Amino acid sequence: MRLVRYGRPGKEKPGLFDDEGRLRDLSGVVQDIDATLLGARALRKLAKVDVKTLPLVRGNPRLGVPVKGIGKFIGIGMNYADHVAETGAELPTEPVFFTKAVSCLNGPDDPIRLPKGSRKTDWEVELGVVIGTRAQYVSEDEALDFVAGYCVVNDVTERAYQFEMGSQWDKGKGCDTFGPVGPFLVTRDDVHDVQDLDLYLELNGKRMQTGNTSSMIFSVAQIVSYVSRFMTLEPGDIITTGTPPGVGLGRTPQRFLKKGDTLRLGIAGLGEQQAEVVAFPN
């Protein structure tokens, strides 16, 4: 299933896209796409609904973050060897992770707003993992059983805040609008092999990032298992799993986002985001 939340910010309704790519309303079946819907039993029940009986949604409404009530937004850093090389860092021996403030969550096509004083705001297309079942000290073998599904994430990052203002990556990761998620939450049963998904990102129509999740240093199963050793993962939590090469930081000359830029990014089978970069309002 391709689950979505659509409508004005703060007023989103639950929906899904059918096999023909048409948006259908789910509000007569579920109250929202949230933690109560993400467990295996609830998703199996939802999958039994006859999609053809759901009302079609007219027009092209705004899509919001596909999960409501996200508690934690965890990022994995340096998880593609080519990206590690372009940043001049050393290959990690264990997953590197950080937190993105949930206040940075943004709809997939909503504007990305440069923070005040931004000099080096960068892009990062990533695979997002949405937790479906409470996970604590789970093994790698069973880790994917705790996943509800997957989505596209843009781990927008202000590099000057990240690297030039002390050692706290979080400073550059959690600015408002720095966490576009969606368009869909694609349930785990509809993703054949999470370690074989193509990723891409274009800036102003020019391809910047091309990758595949097969190049991850640490797999999704390894990541979920590892993070669950250090914190309990709850339904609705998101882990974004690292970016392939091609970020602005790693280019020669370096290229960072500015007002008026447009981004187009996506992952095979998980949909696409398109966003404009805007300045912080005066």
PDB file of C-alpha atoms in Angstrom, residues 17-276:
ATOM      1  CA  PHE A  17      -2.948   5.766  -3.967  1.00  0.00           C
ATOM      2  CA  ASP A  18      -4.542   2.912  -5.889  1.00  0.00           C
ATOM      3  CA  ASP A  19      -2.850   0.807  -8.567  1.00  0.00           C
ATOM      4  CA  GLU A  20      -3.788   3.360 -11.206  1.00  0.00           C
ATOM      5  CA  GLY A  21      -2.163   6.215  -9.322  1.00  0.00           C
ATOM      6  CA  ARG A  22      -5.415   7.797  -8.163  1.00  0.00           C
ATOM      7  CA  LEU A  23      -5.718   9.282  -4.684  1.00  0.00           C
ATOM      8  CA  ARG A  24      -8.498   7.809  -2.572  1.00  0.00           C
ATOM      9  CA  ASP A  25      -9.808   8.969   0.779  1.00  0.00           C
ATOM     10  CA  LEU A  26      -9.362   6.704   3.807  1.00  0.00           C
ATOM     11  CA  SER A  27     -11.026   8.906   6.418  1.00  0.00           C
ATOM     12  CA  GLY A  28     -14.121   6.699   6.440  1.00  0.00           C
ATOM     13  CA  VAL A  29     -11.973   3.703   7.387  1.00  0.00           C
ATOM     14  CA  VAL A  30      -9.256   5.077   9.698  1.00  0.00           C
ATOM     15  CA  GLN A  31      -8.903   8.268  11.659  1.00  0.00           C
ATOM     16  CA  ASP A  32      -5.327   8.945  10.517  1.00  0.00           C
ATOM     17  CA  ILE A  33      -2.050   7.342   9.485  1.00  0.00           C
ATOM     18  CA  ASP A  34      -0.429   7.133  12.900  1.00  0.00           C
ATOM     19  CA  ALA A  35       1.135   4.725  15.394  1.00  0.00           C
ATOM     20  CA  THR A  36      -2.146   2.849  15.890  1.00  0.00           C
ATOM     21  CA  LEU A  37      -2.177   1.848  12.207  1.00  0.00           C
ATOM     22  CA  LEU A  38       1.463   0.812  11.760  1.00  0.00           C
ATOM     23  CA  GLY A  39       1.539  -2.591  13.434  1.00  0.00           C
ATOM     24  CA  ALA A  40       1.405  -5.727  11.300  1.00  0.00           C
ATOM     25  CA  ARG A  41      -2.127  -6.668  12.373  1.00  0.00           C
ATOM     26  CA  ALA A  42      -3.591  -3.217  11.674  1.00  0.00           C
ATOM     27  CA  LEU A  43      -1.900  -3.035   8.277  1.00  0.00           C
ATOM     28  CA  ARG A  44      -3.171  -6.493   7.310  1.00  0.00           C
ATOM     29  CA  LYS A  45      -6.694  -5.395   8.234  1.00  0.00           C
ATOM     30  CA  LEU A  46      -6.349  -2.225   6.174  1.00  0.00           C
ATOM     31  CA  ALA A  47      -5.036  -4.187   3.195  1.00  0.00           C
ATOM     32  CA  LYS A  48      -8.318  -6.138   3.094  1.00  0.00           C
ATOM     33  CA  VAL A  49     -10.315  -2.991   2.332  1.00  0.00           C
ATOM     34  CA  ASP A  50     -11.702  -2.931  -1.205  1.00  0.00           C
ATOM     35  CA  VAL A  51      -9.879   0.076  -2.624  1.00  0.00           C
ATOM     36  CA  LYS A  52     -12.491   0.541  -5.344  1.00  0.00           C
ATOM     37  CA  THR A  53     -15.076   1.416  -2.685  1.00  0.00           C
ATOM     38  CA  LEU A  54     -13.005   4.335  -1.357  1.00  0.00           C
ATOM     39  CA  PRO A  55     -13.968   7.833  -2.535  1.00  0.00           C
ATOM     40  CA  LEU A  56     -11.718   9.396  -5.162  1.00  0.00           C
ATOM     41  CA  VAL A  57     -10.099  12.688  -4.171  1.00  0.00           C
ATOM     42  CA  ARG A  58     -10.492  15.426  -6.751  1.00  0.00           C
ATOM     43  CA  GLY A  59      -7.690  17.678  -7.938  1.00  0.00           C
ATOM     44  CA  ASN A  60      -4.117  17.552  -6.739  1.00  0.00           C
ATOM     45  CA  PRO A  61      -4.134  18.365  -3.043  1.00  0.00           C
ATOM     46  CA  ARG A  62      -0.999  19.055  -1.049  1.00  0.00           C
ATOM     47  CA  LEU A  63       0.594  15.955   0.468  1.00  0.00           C
ATOM     48  CA  GLY A  64       1.839  16.123   4.029  1.00  0.00           C
ATOM     49  CA  VAL A  65       4.238  13.944   5.999  1.00  0.00           C
ATOM     50  CA  PRO A  66       2.691  10.465   5.542  1.00  0.00           C
ATOM     51  CA  VAL A  67       2.752   9.604   9.263  1.00  0.00           C
ATOM     52  CA  LYS A  68       1.197  11.671  12.044  1.00  0.00           C
ATOM     53  CA  GLY A  69       2.689  11.963  15.517  1.00  0.00           C
ATOM     54  CA  ILE A  70       6.294  11.034  14.758  1.00  0.00           C
ATOM     55  CA  GLY A  71       8.116  10.791  18.069  1.00  0.00           C
ATOM     56  CA  LYS A  72      11.733  10.413  16.988  1.00  0.00           C
ATOM     57  CA  PHE A  73      13.529  11.330  13.774  1.00  0.00           C
ATOM     58  CA  ILE A  74      16.892   9.543  13.731  1.00  0.00           C
ATOM     59  CA  GLY A  75      19.534  10.041  11.056  1.00  0.00           C
ATOM     60  CA  ILE A  76      22.357   7.710  10.062  1.00  0.00           C
ATOM     61  CA  GLY A  77      25.500   9.433   8.829  1.00  0.00           C
ATOM     62  CA  MET A  78      28.309   8.269   6.551  1.00  0.00           C
ATOM     63  CA  ASN A  79      26.531   5.134   5.337  1.00  0.00           C
ATOM     64  CA  TYR A  80      27.670   5.083   1.683  1.00  0.00           C
ATOM     65  CA  ALA A  81      31.405   4.632   1.075  1.00  0.00           C
ATOM     66  CA  ASP A  82      31.485   7.054  -1.878  1.00  0.00           C
ATOM     67  CA  HIS A  83      29.810   9.735   0.214  1.00  0.00           C
ATOM     68  CA  VAL A  84      32.287   9.179   3.036  1.00  0.00           C
ATOM     69  CA  ALA A  85      35.132   9.620   0.528  1.00  0.00           C
ATOM     70  CA  GLU A  86      33.715  12.864  -0.922  1.00  0.00           C
ATOM     71  CA  THR A  87      33.511  14.401   2.567  1.00  0.00           C
ATOM     72  CA  GLY A  88      37.094  13.393   3.421  1.00  0.00           C
ATOM     73  CA  ALA A  89      36.022  11.344   6.440  1.00  0.00           C
ATOM     74  CA  GLU A  90      37.041   7.839   7.486  1.00  0.00           C
ATOM     75  CA  LEU A  91      34.817   4.821   6.955  1.00  0.00           C
ATOM     76  CA  PRO A  92      32.809   4.155  10.127  1.00  0.00           C
ATOM     77  CA  THR A  93      33.246   0.861  11.921  1.00  0.00           C
ATOM     78  CA  GLU A  94      29.838   1.237  13.567  1.00  0.00           C
ATOM     79  CA  PRO A  95      26.776   3.200  12.458  1.00  0.00           C
ATOM     80  CA  VAL A  96      26.973   6.923  13.164  1.00  0.00           C
ATOM     81  CA  PHE A  97      23.646   8.377  14.199  1.00  0.00           C
ATOM     82  CA  PHE A  98      22.177  11.717  15.216  1.00  0.00           C
ATOM     83  CA  THR A  99      18.744  13.216  15.767  1.00  0.00           C
ATOM     84  CA  LYS A 100      16.740  15.564  13.593  1.00  0.00           C
ATOM     85  CA  ALA A 101      14.213  17.690  15.475  1.00  0.00           C
ATOM     86  CA  VAL A 102      10.642  16.594  14.751  1.00  0.00           C
ATOM     87  CA  SER A 103       9.882  20.309  14.274  1.00  0.00           C
ATOM     88  CA  CYS A 104      11.849  20.113  11.004  1.00  0.00           C
ATOM     89  CA  LEU A 105       9.341  17.702   9.425  1.00  0.00           C
ATOM     90  CA  ASN A 106       8.023  18.990   6.115  1.00  0.00           C
ATOM     91  CA  GLY A 107       5.655  17.810   3.415  1.00  0.00           C
ATOM     92  CA  PRO A 108       7.387  16.275   0.385  1.00  0.00           C
ATOM     93  CA  ASP A 109       6.672  19.213  -1.923  1.00  0.00           C
ATOM     94  CA  ASP A 110       6.559  22.011   0.639  1.00  0.00           C
ATOM     95  CA  PRO A 111       9.147  24.807   0.288  1.00  0.00           C
ATOM     96  CA  ILE A 112      12.520  24.315   1.966  1.00  0.00           C
ATOM     97  CA  ARG A 113      13.332  27.462   3.917  1.00  0.00           C
ATOM     98  CA  LEU A 114      16.920  28.592   4.338  1.00  0.00           C
ATOM     99  CA  PRO A 115      17.566  29.474   7.993  1.00  0.00           C
ATOM    100  CA  LYS A 116      18.835  32.913   9.012  1.00  0.00           C
ATOM    101  CA  GLY A 117      22.560  33.152   8.325  1.00  0.00           C
ATOM    102  CA  SER A 118      22.604  30.082   6.092  1.00  0.00           C
ATOM    103  CA  ARG A 119      25.752  29.800   3.971  1.00  0.00           C
ATOM    104  CA  LYS A 120      26.064  26.079   3.226  1.00  0.00           C
ATOM    105  CA  THR A 121      22.641  24.432   3.139  1.00  0.00           C
ATOM    106  CA  ASP A 122      22.946  21.071   1.376  1.00  0.00           C
ATOM    107  CA  TRP A 123      20.751  18.283   0.020  1.00  0.00           C
ATOM    108  CA  GLU A 124      20.761  14.533   0.853  1.00  0.00           C
ATOM    109  CA  VAL A 125      18.327  12.061  -0.720  1.00  0.00           C
ATOM    110  CA  GLU A 126      17.818   9.137   1.658  1.00  0.00           C
ATOM    111  CA  LEU A 127      15.739   6.048   2.326  1.00  0.00           C
ATOM    112  CA  GLY A 128      13.500   6.519   5.344  1.00  0.00           C
ATOM    113  CA  VAL A 129      12.449   3.597   7.551  1.00  0.00           C
ATOM    114  CA  VAL A 130       9.212   3.881   9.540  1.00  0.00           C
ATOM    115  CA  ILE A 131       8.970   1.737  12.658  1.00  0.00           C
ATOM    116  CA  GLY A 132       5.740  -0.218  13.053  1.00  0.00           C
ATOM    117  CA  THR A 133       6.262  -2.171  16.278  1.00  0.00           C
ATOM    118  CA  ARG A 134       8.056  -1.230  19.494  1.00  0.00           C
ATOM    119  CA  ALA A 135      11.678  -2.347  19.123  1.00  0.00           C
ATOM    120  CA  GLN A 136      14.218  -2.816  21.894  1.00  0.00           C
ATOM    121  CA  TYR A 137      17.384  -4.923  21.561  1.00  0.00           C
ATOM    122  CA  VAL A 138      16.142  -6.614  18.406  1.00  0.00           C
ATOM    123  CA  SER A 139      18.419  -8.915  16.406  1.00  0.00           C
ATOM    124  CA  GLU A 140      19.416  -8.248  12.805  1.00  0.00           C
ATOM    125  CA  ASP A 141      17.537 -11.370  11.718  1.00  0.00           C
ATOM    126  CA  GLU A 142      14.241 -10.084  13.098  1.00  0.00           C
ATOM    127  CA  ALA A 143      14.791  -6.332  12.672  1.00  0.00           C
ATOM    128  CA  LEU A 144      12.725  -5.890   9.490  1.00  0.00           C
ATOM    129  CA  ASP A 145       9.731  -7.461  11.238  1.00  0.00           C
ATOM    130  CA  PHE A 146       9.552  -4.249  13.292  1.00  0.00           C
ATOM    131  CA  VAL A 147       9.354  -2.020  10.197  1.00  0.00           C
ATOM    132  CA  ALA A 148       5.995  -0.728   8.917  1.00  0.00           C
ATOM    133  CA  GLY A 149       7.343   0.617   5.644  1.00  0.00           C
ATOM    134  CA  TYR A 150       9.623   2.969   3.763  1.00  0.00           C
ATOM    135  CA  CYS A 151       9.620   6.489   2.370  1.00  0.00           C
ATOM    136  CA  VAL A 152      11.729   9.155   0.697  1.00  0.00           C
ATOM    137  CA  VAL A 153      13.541  11.621   2.974  1.00  0.00           C
ATOM    138  CA  ASN A 154      15.592  14.686   2.118  1.00  0.00           C
ATOM    139  CA  ASP A 155      18.046  15.073   5.011  1.00  0.00           C
ATOM    140  CA  VAL A 156      18.577  18.797   4.401  1.00  0.00           C
ATOM    141  CA  THR A 157      21.680  19.989   6.256  1.00  0.00           C
ATOM    142  CA  GLU A 158      23.344  23.335   6.956  1.00  0.00           C
ATOM    143  CA  ARG A 159      27.030  22.325   6.747  1.00  0.00           C
ATOM    144  CA  ALA A 160      28.391  25.449   8.438  1.00  0.00           C
ATOM    145  CA  TYR A 161      26.160  24.760  11.439  1.00  0.00           C
ATOM    146  CA  GLN A 162      27.098  21.066  11.325  1.00  0.00           C
ATOM    147  CA  PHE A 163      30.888  21.335  11.101  1.00  0.00           C
ATOM    148  CA  GLU A 164      31.963  24.894  11.921  1.00  0.00           C
ATOM    149  CA  MET A 165      30.119  25.540  15.175  1.00  0.00           C
ATOM    150  CA  GLY A 166      31.503  22.806  17.429  1.00  0.00           C
ATOM    151  CA  SER A 167      30.991  19.070  17.189  1.00  0.00           C
ATOM    152  CA  GLN A 168      27.197  18.820  17.341  1.00  0.00           C
ATOM    153  CA  TRP A 169      25.791  17.628  14.003  1.00  0.00           C
ATOM    154  CA  ASP A 170      22.260  18.251  15.282  1.00  0.00           C
ATOM    155  CA  LYS A 171      22.766  22.021  14.886  1.00  0.00           C
ATOM    156  CA  GLY A 172      22.767  21.655  11.120  1.00  0.00           C
ATOM    157  CA  LYS A 173      20.140  18.939  10.848  1.00  0.00           C
ATOM    158  CA  GLY A 174      17.016  20.167  12.619  1.00  0.00           C
ATOM    159  CA  CYS A 175      16.250  23.614  11.195  1.00  0.00           C
ATOM    160  CA  ASP A 176      12.610  24.191  10.281  1.00  0.00           C
ATOM    161  CA  THR A 177      11.627  22.513   6.966  1.00  0.00           C
ATOM    162  CA  PHE A 178      14.868  20.443   6.909  1.00  0.00           C
ATOM    163  CA  GLY A 179      12.986  17.131   7.003  1.00  0.00           C
ATOM    164  CA  PRO A 180      10.814  16.630   3.912  1.00  0.00           C
ATOM    165  CA  VAL A 181       9.256  13.139   4.137  1.00  0.00           C
ATOM    166  CA  GLY A 182       7.096  11.348   1.592  1.00  0.00           C
ATOM    167  CA  PRO A 183       5.107  11.431  -0.591  1.00  0.00           C
ATOM    168  CA  PHE A 184       4.132   7.911   0.458  1.00  0.00           C
ATOM    169  CA  LEU A 185       4.612   5.486   3.257  1.00  0.00           C
ATOM    170  CA  VAL A 186       5.025   2.313   1.203  1.00  0.00           C
ATOM    171  CA  THR A 187       4.287  -0.686   3.387  1.00  0.00           C
ATOM    172  CA  ARG A 188       7.020  -3.255   3.822  1.00  0.00           C
ATOM    173  CA  ASP A 189       5.166  -5.989   1.918  1.00  0.00           C
ATOM    174  CA  ASP A 190       5.238  -3.822  -1.220  1.00  0.00           C
ATOM    175  CA  VAL A 191       9.020  -3.391  -1.211  1.00  0.00           C
ATOM    176  CA  HIS A 192      10.594  -6.509  -2.705  1.00  0.00           C
ATOM    177  CA  ASP A 193      14.195  -5.839  -1.658  1.00  0.00           C
ATOM    178  CA  VAL A 194      14.964  -2.785   0.442  1.00  0.00           C
ATOM    179  CA  GLN A 195      18.677  -3.272  -0.301  1.00  0.00           C
ATOM    180  CA  ASP A 196      18.172  -2.809  -4.034  1.00  0.00           C
ATOM    181  CA  LEU A 197      16.465   0.549  -4.506  1.00  0.00           C
ATOM    182  CA  ASP A 198      17.694   3.289  -6.834  1.00  0.00           C
ATOM    183  CA  LEU A 199      17.956   6.818  -5.402  1.00  0.00           C
ATOM    184  CA  TYR A 200      18.368  10.086  -7.298  1.00  0.00           C
ATOM    185  CA  LEU A 201      18.368  13.849  -6.789  1.00  0.00           C
ATOM    186  CA  GLU A 202      18.330  16.699  -9.297  1.00  0.00           C
ATOM    187  CA  LEU A 203      19.079  20.362  -8.650  1.00  0.00           C
ATOM    188  CA  ASN A 204      17.495  22.755 -11.154  1.00  0.00           C
ATOM    189  CA  GLY A 205      17.087  19.835 -13.567  1.00  0.00           C
ATOM    190  CA  LYS A 206      20.700  18.637 -13.292  1.00  0.00           C
ATOM    191  CA  ARG A 207      21.425  15.222 -11.805  1.00  0.00           C
ATOM    192  CA  MET A 208      23.489  15.539  -8.627  1.00  0.00           C
ATOM    193  CA  GLN A 209      23.005  12.242  -6.814  1.00  0.00           C
ATOM    194  CA  THR A 210      22.661   8.710  -8.167  1.00  0.00           C
ATOM    195  CA  GLY A 211      22.858   5.683  -5.904  1.00  0.00           C
ATOM    196  CA  ASN A 212      21.421   2.361  -4.849  1.00  0.00           C
ATOM    197  CA  THR A 213      20.721   1.054  -1.358  1.00  0.00           C
ATOM    198  CA  SER A 214      22.876  -1.992  -2.172  1.00  0.00           C
ATOM    199  CA  SER A 215      25.853   0.329  -1.557  1.00  0.00           C
ATOM    200  CA  MET A 216      24.985   0.948   2.072  1.00  0.00           C
ATOM    201  CA  ILE A 217      27.795   0.196   4.512  1.00  0.00           C
ATOM    202  CA  PHE A 218      25.218  -0.879   7.111  1.00  0.00           C
ATOM    203  CA  SER A 219      21.970  -2.461   5.908  1.00  0.00           C
ATOM    204  CA  VAL A 220      18.506  -1.438   7.074  1.00  0.00           C
ATOM    205  CA  ALA A 221      18.336  -4.539   9.278  1.00  0.00           C
ATOM    206  CA  GLN A 222      21.711  -3.727  10.840  1.00  0.00           C
ATOM    207  CA  ILE A 223      20.666  -0.127  11.445  1.00  0.00           C
ATOM    208  CA  VAL A 224      17.343  -0.949  13.115  1.00  0.00           C
ATOM    209  CA  SER A 225      19.003  -3.561  15.304  1.00  0.00           C
ATOM    210  CA  TYR A 226      21.888  -1.249  16.226  1.00  0.00           C
ATOM    211  CA  VAL A 227      19.782   1.801  17.082  1.00  0.00           C
ATOM    212  CA  SER A 228      17.426  -0.346  19.194  1.00  0.00           C
ATOM    213  CA  ARG A 229      20.365  -1.102  21.498  1.00  0.00           C
ATOM    214  CA  PHE A 230      20.630   2.551  22.486  1.00  0.00           C
ATOM    215  CA  MET A 231      17.001   3.673  22.517  1.00  0.00           C
ATOM    216  CA  THR A 232      13.596   2.073  22.323  1.00  0.00           C
ATOM    217  CA  LEU A 233      12.080   2.598  18.904  1.00  0.00           C
ATOM    218  CA  GLU A 234       8.356   3.294  18.955  1.00  0.00           C
ATOM    219  CA  PRO A 235       5.725   2.954  16.210  1.00  0.00           C
ATOM    220  CA  GLY A 236       5.933   5.993  13.956  1.00  0.00           C
ATOM    221  CA  ASP A 237       9.597   6.731  14.615  1.00  0.00           C
ATOM    222  CA  ILE A 238      11.603   7.390  11.450  1.00  0.00           C
ATOM    223  CA  ILE A 239      15.202   6.432  10.734  1.00  0.00           C
ATOM    224  CA  THR A 240      16.760   8.009   7.654  1.00  0.00           C
ATOM    225  CA  THR A 241      19.573   5.791   6.487  1.00  0.00           C
ATOM    226  CA  GLY A 242      22.301   7.893   4.853  1.00  0.00           C
ATOM    227  CA  THR A 243      22.933   9.445   1.471  1.00  0.00           C
ATOM    228  CA  PRO A 244      24.829   8.391  -1.660  1.00  0.00           C
ATOM    229  CA  PRO A 245      27.531  10.644  -3.171  1.00  0.00           C
ATOM    230  CA  GLY A 246      26.819  13.907  -4.944  1.00  0.00           C
ATOM    231  CA  VAL A 247      26.057  16.330  -2.129  1.00  0.00           C
ATOM    232  CA  GLY A 248      27.030  19.983  -2.482  1.00  0.00           C
ATOM    233  CA  LEU A 249      29.735  19.661   0.160  1.00  0.00           C
ATOM    234  CA  GLY A 250      31.600  17.085  -1.926  1.00  0.00           C
ATOM    235  CA  ARG A 251      31.558  18.931  -5.244  1.00  0.00           C
ATOM    236  CA  THR A 252      34.403  20.965  -6.774  1.00  0.00           C
ATOM    237  CA  PRO A 253      33.644  23.799  -6.470  1.00  0.00           C
ATOM    238  CA  GLN A 254      31.216  23.282  -3.636  1.00  0.00           C
ATOM    239  CA  ARG A 255      27.603  24.136  -4.427  1.00  0.00           C
ATOM    240  CA  PHE A 256      25.010  24.952  -1.802  1.00  0.00           C
ATOM    241  CA  LEU A 257      21.329  25.811  -1.958  1.00  0.00           C
ATOM    242  CA  LYS A 258      20.128  29.336  -2.611  1.00  0.00           C
ATOM    243  CA  LYS A 259      16.789  31.062  -2.948  1.00  0.00           C
ATOM    244  CA  GLY A 260      14.982  29.999  -6.124  1.00  0.00           C
ATOM    245  CA  ASP A 261      16.656  26.590  -6.484  1.00  0.00           C
ATOM    246  CA  THR A 262      14.407  23.618  -7.172  1.00  0.00           C
ATOM    247  CA  LEU A 263      14.992  20.048  -6.045  1.00  0.00           C
ATOM    248  CA  ARG A 264      13.568  16.870  -7.523  1.00  0.00           C
ATOM    249  CA  LEU A 265      14.427  13.621  -5.742  1.00  0.00           C
ATOM    250  CA  GLY A 266      13.073  10.148  -5.312  1.00  0.00           C
ATOM    251  CA  ILE A 267      13.529   6.442  -4.766  1.00  0.00           C
ATOM    252  CA  ALA A 268      12.319   3.683  -7.088  1.00  0.00           C
ATOM    253  CA  GLY A 269       8.865   2.569  -6.003  1.00  0.00           C
ATOM    254  CA  LEU A 270       8.662   5.079  -3.154  1.00  0.00           C
ATOM    255  CA  GLY A 271       7.711   8.208  -5.054  1.00  0.00           C
ATOM    256  CA  GLU A 272       9.229  11.602  -5.696  1.00  0.00           C
ATOM    257  CA  GLN A 273       9.591  14.977  -4.018  1.00  0.00           C
ATOM    258  CA  GLN A 274       9.746  18.365  -5.725  1.00  0.00           C
ATOM    259  CA  ALA A 275      10.537  21.421  -3.646  1.00  0.00           C
ATOM    260  CA  GLU A 276      11.521  25.041  -4.079  1.00  0.00           C
TER     261      GLU A 276
END
